Amino acid sequence: MAYGLKILNDNLKLQIDSLYQNYALWEHGEGVATVLGSGTYYSKTITFANASVEPPLIAIKPSSARYCGLSNYTRSGSNYTGFVIHSETGQSATVDWMALVPRKDKSSEAYGLRVYNAVPELVFDSGHAPMIIRDVDVVSAPWSYTAYAVVNV
């Protein structure tokens, strides 16, 4: 990097880089996956209050001891309007969720740090709650996925 800004933490892990767009909180909430129709398929469509042009990163956490997964995004034209969650067969599940997107809009904060790239596009604004990957754990499971990230906002 010939110019720009890089911010590292105490462990020399990159936190902010003017070359990369940082993800920040777009919306958050709670949803309950319940039976769909007369079958045993439990799901819930979560609709954002504000659609996003950027594809969101969705973080979900069941608040009960239930399996829960994300199946797909919902869209209207080129805008992302929400997503669908599913819970295990025969079990409803309450799910806390966060949608994170690369925020290109300025926050309303009068003070803080804003970082722009060479274009110039806003790539970081301390007025938006940034996504922080707190930890990555490896888990043993009967399927092919073996890692997941723990996200804080």
Short mmCIF file of the C-alpha atoms (twelve columns), coordinates in Angstrom:
data_MODEL
# 
_entry.id   MODEL 
# 
loop_
_atom_site.group_PDB 
_atom_site.id 
_atom_site.type_symbol 
_atom_site.label_atom_id 
_atom_site.label_alt_id 
_atom_site.label_comp_id 
_atom_site.label_asym_id 
_atom_site.label_seq_id 
_atom_site.Cartn_x 
_atom_site.Cartn_y 
_atom_site.Cartn_z 
_atom_site.pdbx_PDB_model_num 
ATOM 1   C CA . MET A 1   0.000   0.000   0.000  1 
ATOM 2   C CA . ALA A 2   1.655   3.219   -1.185 1 
ATOM 3   C CA . TYR A 3   -0.787  5.432   0.706  1 
ATOM 4   C CA . GLY A 4   -3.857  5.128   2.890  1 
ATOM 5   C CA . LEU A 5   -4.646  4.139   6.425  1 
ATOM 6   C CA . LYS A 6   -4.268  0.846   8.281  1 
ATOM 7   C CA . ILE A 7   -5.259  0.429   11.914 1 
ATOM 8   C CA . LEU A 8   -4.059  -2.668  13.779 1 
ATOM 9   C CA . ASN A 9   -5.010  -3.907  17.250 1 
ATOM 10  C CA . ASP A 10  -2.584  -4.922  20.021 1 
ATOM 11  C CA . ASN A 11  -2.211  -8.371  18.409 1 
ATOM 12  C CA . LEU A 12  -1.302  -6.773  15.052 1 
ATOM 13  C CA . LYS A 13  -4.614  -7.868  13.513 1 
ATOM 14  C CA . LEU A 14  -5.980  -5.506  10.873 1 
ATOM 15  C CA . GLN A 15  -9.058  -3.626  12.110 1 
ATOM 16  C CA . ILE A 16  -9.546  -0.818  9.579  1 
ATOM 17  C CA . ASP A 17  -7.979  -0.483  6.129  1 
ATOM 18  C CA . SER A 18  -8.794  2.307   3.700  1 
ATOM 19  C CA . LEU A 19  -8.680  -0.222  0.829  1 
ATOM 20  C CA . TYR A 20  -11.588 -2.327  2.188  1 
ATOM 21  C CA . GLN A 21  -15.208 -1.568  2.926  1 
ATOM 22  C CA . ASN A 22  -16.092 -2.251  6.571  1 
ATOM 23  C CA . TYR A 23  -19.383 -3.913  7.495  1 
ATOM 24  C CA . ALA A 24  -21.590 -2.198  10.050 1 
ATOM 25  C CA . LEU A 25  -24.969 -2.832  11.643 1 
ATOM 26  C CA . TRP A 26  -27.896 -2.167  9.298  1 
ATOM 27  C CA . GLU A 27  -30.774 -3.570  11.349 1 
ATOM 28  C CA . HIS A 28  -31.390 -6.065  14.150 1 
ATOM 29  C CA . GLY A 29  -34.337 -7.741  15.795 1 
ATOM 30  C CA . GLU A 30  -36.016 -10.944 16.841 1 
ATOM 31  C CA . GLY A 31  -38.088 -13.447 14.908 1 
ATOM 32  C CA . VAL A 32  -39.978 -16.617 15.803 1 
ATOM 33  C CA . ALA A 33  -39.904 -19.517 13.342 1 
ATOM 34  C CA . THR A 34  -43.309 -21.200 13.559 1 
ATOM 35  C CA . VAL A 35  -45.167 -23.850 11.572 1 
ATOM 36  C CA . LEU A 36  -45.773 -22.921 7.935  1 
ATOM 37  C CA . GLY A 37  -49.156 -24.139 6.678  1 
ATOM 38  C CA . SER A 38  -50.359 -27.522 7.911  1 
ATOM 39  C CA . GLY A 39  -47.004 -29.342 7.787  1 
ATOM 40  C CA . THR A 40  -44.093 -29.539 10.171 1 
ATOM 41  C CA . TYR A 41  -41.901 -27.057 8.298  1 
ATOM 42  C CA . TYR A 42  -41.092 -24.183 10.665 1 
ATOM 43  C CA . SER A 43  -39.957 -20.915 9.104  1 
ATOM 44  C CA . LYS A 44  -40.136 -17.141 9.383  1 
ATOM 45  C CA . THR A 45  -39.563 -14.439 6.794  1 
ATOM 46  C CA . ILE A 46  -37.835 -11.444 8.373  1 
ATOM 47  C CA . THR A 47  -38.467 -8.194  6.500  1 
ATOM 48  C CA . PHE A 48  -36.104 -5.245  6.900  1 
ATOM 49  C CA . ALA A 49  -37.591 -1.844  7.754  1 
ATOM 50  C CA . ASN A 50  -35.257 -0.407  5.087  1 
ATOM 51  C CA . ALA A 51  -34.169 -2.375  2.028  1 
ATOM 52  C CA . SER A 52  -30.444 -2.571  1.222  1 
ATOM 53  C CA . VAL A 53  -28.795 -2.353  -2.180 1 
ATOM 54  C CA . GLU A 54  -25.806 -4.212  -0.704 1 
ATOM 55  C CA . PRO A 55  -26.134 -7.923  0.100  1 
ATOM 56  C CA . PRO A 56  -26.323 -8.158  3.909  1 
ATOM 57  C CA . LEU A 57  -24.326 -10.474 6.105  1 
ATOM 58  C CA . ILE A 58  -26.842 -12.085 8.458  1 
ATOM 59  C CA . ALA A 59  -25.870 -13.233 11.960 1 
ATOM 60  C CA . ILE A 60  -28.436 -15.344 13.830 1 
ATOM 61  C CA . LYS A 61  -28.570 -16.721 17.360 1 
ATOM 62  C CA . PRO A 62  -31.384 -18.937 18.608 1 
ATOM 63  C CA . SER A 63  -32.410 -17.798 22.081 1 
ATOM 64  C CA . SER A 64  -33.562 -21.341 22.913 1 
ATOM 65  C CA . ALA A 65  -31.863 -24.718 22.606 1 
ATOM 66  C CA . ARG A 66  -33.052 -25.201 19.026 1 
ATOM 67  C CA . TYR A 67  -31.312 -25.656 15.704 1 
ATOM 68  C CA . CYS A 68  -31.950 -22.705 13.404 1 
ATOM 69  C CA . GLY A 69  -30.631 -21.825 9.971  1 
ATOM 70  C CA . LEU A 70  -30.795 -19.183 7.284  1 
ATOM 71  C CA . SER A 71  -32.176 -20.402 3.964  1 
ATOM 72  C CA . ASN A 72  -32.305 -17.440 1.586  1 
ATOM 73  C CA . TYR A 73  -32.612 -13.696 1.064  1 
ATOM 74  C CA . THR A 74  -35.798 -11.988 -0.073 1 
ATOM 75  C CA . ARG A 75  -35.493 -9.327  -2.758 1 
ATOM 76  C CA . SER A 76  -37.505 -6.742  -4.589 1 
ATOM 77  C CA . GLY A 77  -35.732 -5.894  -7.830 1 
ATOM 78  C CA . SER A 78  -32.086 -5.295  -6.956 1 
ATOM 79  C CA . ASN A 79  -32.836 -4.484  -3.288 1 
ATOM 80  C CA . TYR A 80  -32.437 -6.942  -0.425 1 
ATOM 81  C CA . THR A 81  -35.630 -6.775  1.635  1 
ATOM 82  C CA . GLY A 82  -35.106 -9.543  4.193  1 
ATOM 83  C CA . PHE A 83  -34.294 -13.219 4.719  1 
ATOM 84  C CA . VAL A 84  -35.887 -16.525 5.732  1 
ATOM 85  C CA . ILE A 85  -34.977 -18.560 8.814  1 
ATOM 86  C CA . HIS A 86  -35.936 -22.182 9.541  1 
ATOM 87  C CA . SER A 87  -35.984 -24.182 12.743 1 
ATOM 88  C CA . GLU A 88  -35.827 -27.903 13.328 1 
ATOM 89  C CA . THR A 89  -38.833 -29.993 12.379 1 
ATOM 90  C CA . GLY A 90  -41.667 -29.754 14.874 1 
ATOM 91  C CA . GLN A 91  -39.982 -27.062 17.004 1 
ATOM 92  C CA . SER A 92  -40.558 -23.328 16.935 1 
ATOM 93  C CA . ALA A 93  -37.547 -21.157 17.723 1 
ATOM 94  C CA . THR A 94  -37.009 -17.556 18.738 1 
ATOM 95  C CA . VAL A 95  -34.031 -16.075 16.912 1 
ATOM 96  C CA . ASP A 96  -32.094 -12.883 17.567 1 
ATOM 97  C CA . TRP A 97  -30.669 -11.540 14.300 1 
ATOM 98  C CA . MET A 98  -28.428 -8.818  12.928 1 
ATOM 99  C CA . ALA A 99  -28.066 -7.636  9.346  1 
ATOM 100 C CA . LEU A 100 -24.693 -6.065  8.535  1 
ATOM 101 C CA . VAL A 101 -23.844 -4.256  5.293  1 
ATOM 102 C CA . PRO A 102 -20.957 -2.198  3.940  1 
ATOM 103 C CA . ARG A 103 -22.246 1.219   5.035  1 
ATOM 104 C CA . LYS A 104 -21.531 3.940   2.481  1 
ATOM 105 C CA . ASP A 105 -23.745 6.543   4.152  1 
ATOM 106 C CA . LYS A 106 -22.428 9.048   6.669  1 
ATOM 107 C CA . SER A 107 -23.657 8.755   10.228 1 
ATOM 108 C CA . SER A 108 -25.225 11.761  11.921 1 
ATOM 109 C CA . GLU A 109 -22.403 11.927  14.490 1 
ATOM 110 C CA . ALA A 110 -20.635 15.293  14.689 1 
ATOM 111 C CA . TYR A 111 -17.373 13.736  15.957 1 
ATOM 112 C CA . GLY A 112 -15.476 10.537  15.258 1 
ATOM 113 C CA . LEU A 113 -13.432 8.908   12.511 1 
ATOM 114 C CA . ARG A 114 -14.384 8.621   8.839  1 
ATOM 115 C CA . VAL A 115 -12.076 6.813   6.425  1 
ATOM 116 C CA . TYR A 116 -12.329 7.148   2.639  1 
ATOM 117 C CA . ASN A 117 -10.661 5.132   -0.097 1 
ATOM 118 C CA . ALA A 118 -8.986  6.605   -3.202 1 
ATOM 119 C CA . VAL A 119 -12.272 6.865   -5.191 1 
ATOM 120 C CA . PRO A 120 -13.286 8.594   -2.648 1 
ATOM 121 C CA . GLU A 121 -15.942 6.346   -1.079 1 
ATOM 122 C CA . LEU A 122 -16.661 6.120   2.634  1 
ATOM 123 C CA . VAL A 123 -15.253 2.799   3.887  1 
ATOM 124 C CA . PHE A 124 -15.470 3.325   7.669  1 
ATOM 125 C CA . ASP A 125 -17.539 5.608   9.903  1 
ATOM 126 C CA . SER A 126 -17.204 5.326   13.684 1 
ATOM 127 C CA . GLY A 127 -20.775 6.598   13.987 1 
ATOM 128 C CA . HIS A 128 -22.055 3.240   12.710 1 
ATOM 129 C CA . ALA A 129 -21.726 0.140   14.927 1 
ATOM 130 C CA . PRO A 130 -18.933 -1.823  13.198 1 
ATOM 131 C CA . MET A 131 -18.908 -5.587  12.784 1 
ATOM 132 C CA . ILE A 132 -16.219 -7.173  14.920 1 
ATOM 133 C CA . ILE A 133 -15.309 -10.820 14.467 1 
ATOM 134 C CA . ARG A 134 -14.628 -11.714 18.069 1 
ATOM 135 C CA . ASP A 135 -13.731 -15.343 17.591 1 
ATOM 136 C CA . VAL A 136 -13.734 -18.206 15.116 1 
ATOM 137 C CA . ASP A 137 -14.380 -21.695 16.462 1 
ATOM 138 C CA . VAL A 138 -13.942 -25.062 14.803 1 
ATOM 139 C CA . VAL A 139 -16.754 -27.501 15.501 1 
ATOM 140 C CA . SER A 140 -17.253 -31.190 14.737 1 
ATOM 141 C CA . ALA A 141 -20.446 -31.857 12.849 1 
ATOM 142 C CA . PRO A 142 -21.819 -34.552 10.534 1 
ATOM 143 C CA . TRP A 143 -21.936 -32.081 7.640  1 
ATOM 144 C CA . SER A 144 -19.128 -30.488 5.627  1 
ATOM 145 C CA . TYR A 145 -19.063 -27.062 7.353  1 
ATOM 146 C CA . THR A 146 -16.455 -27.018 10.126 1 
ATOM 147 C CA . ALA A 147 -16.113 -23.407 11.301 1 
ATOM 148 C CA . TYR A 148 -18.264 -20.494 12.323 1 
ATOM 149 C CA . ALA A 149 -17.566 -16.929 13.374 1 
ATOM 150 C CA . VAL A 150 -18.745 -15.229 16.559 1 
ATOM 151 C CA . VAL A 151 -19.760 -11.671 15.672 1 
ATOM 152 C CA . ASN A 152 -20.094 -8.687  18.005 1 
ATOM 153 C CA . VAL A 153 -21.599 -5.320  17.125 1 
# 
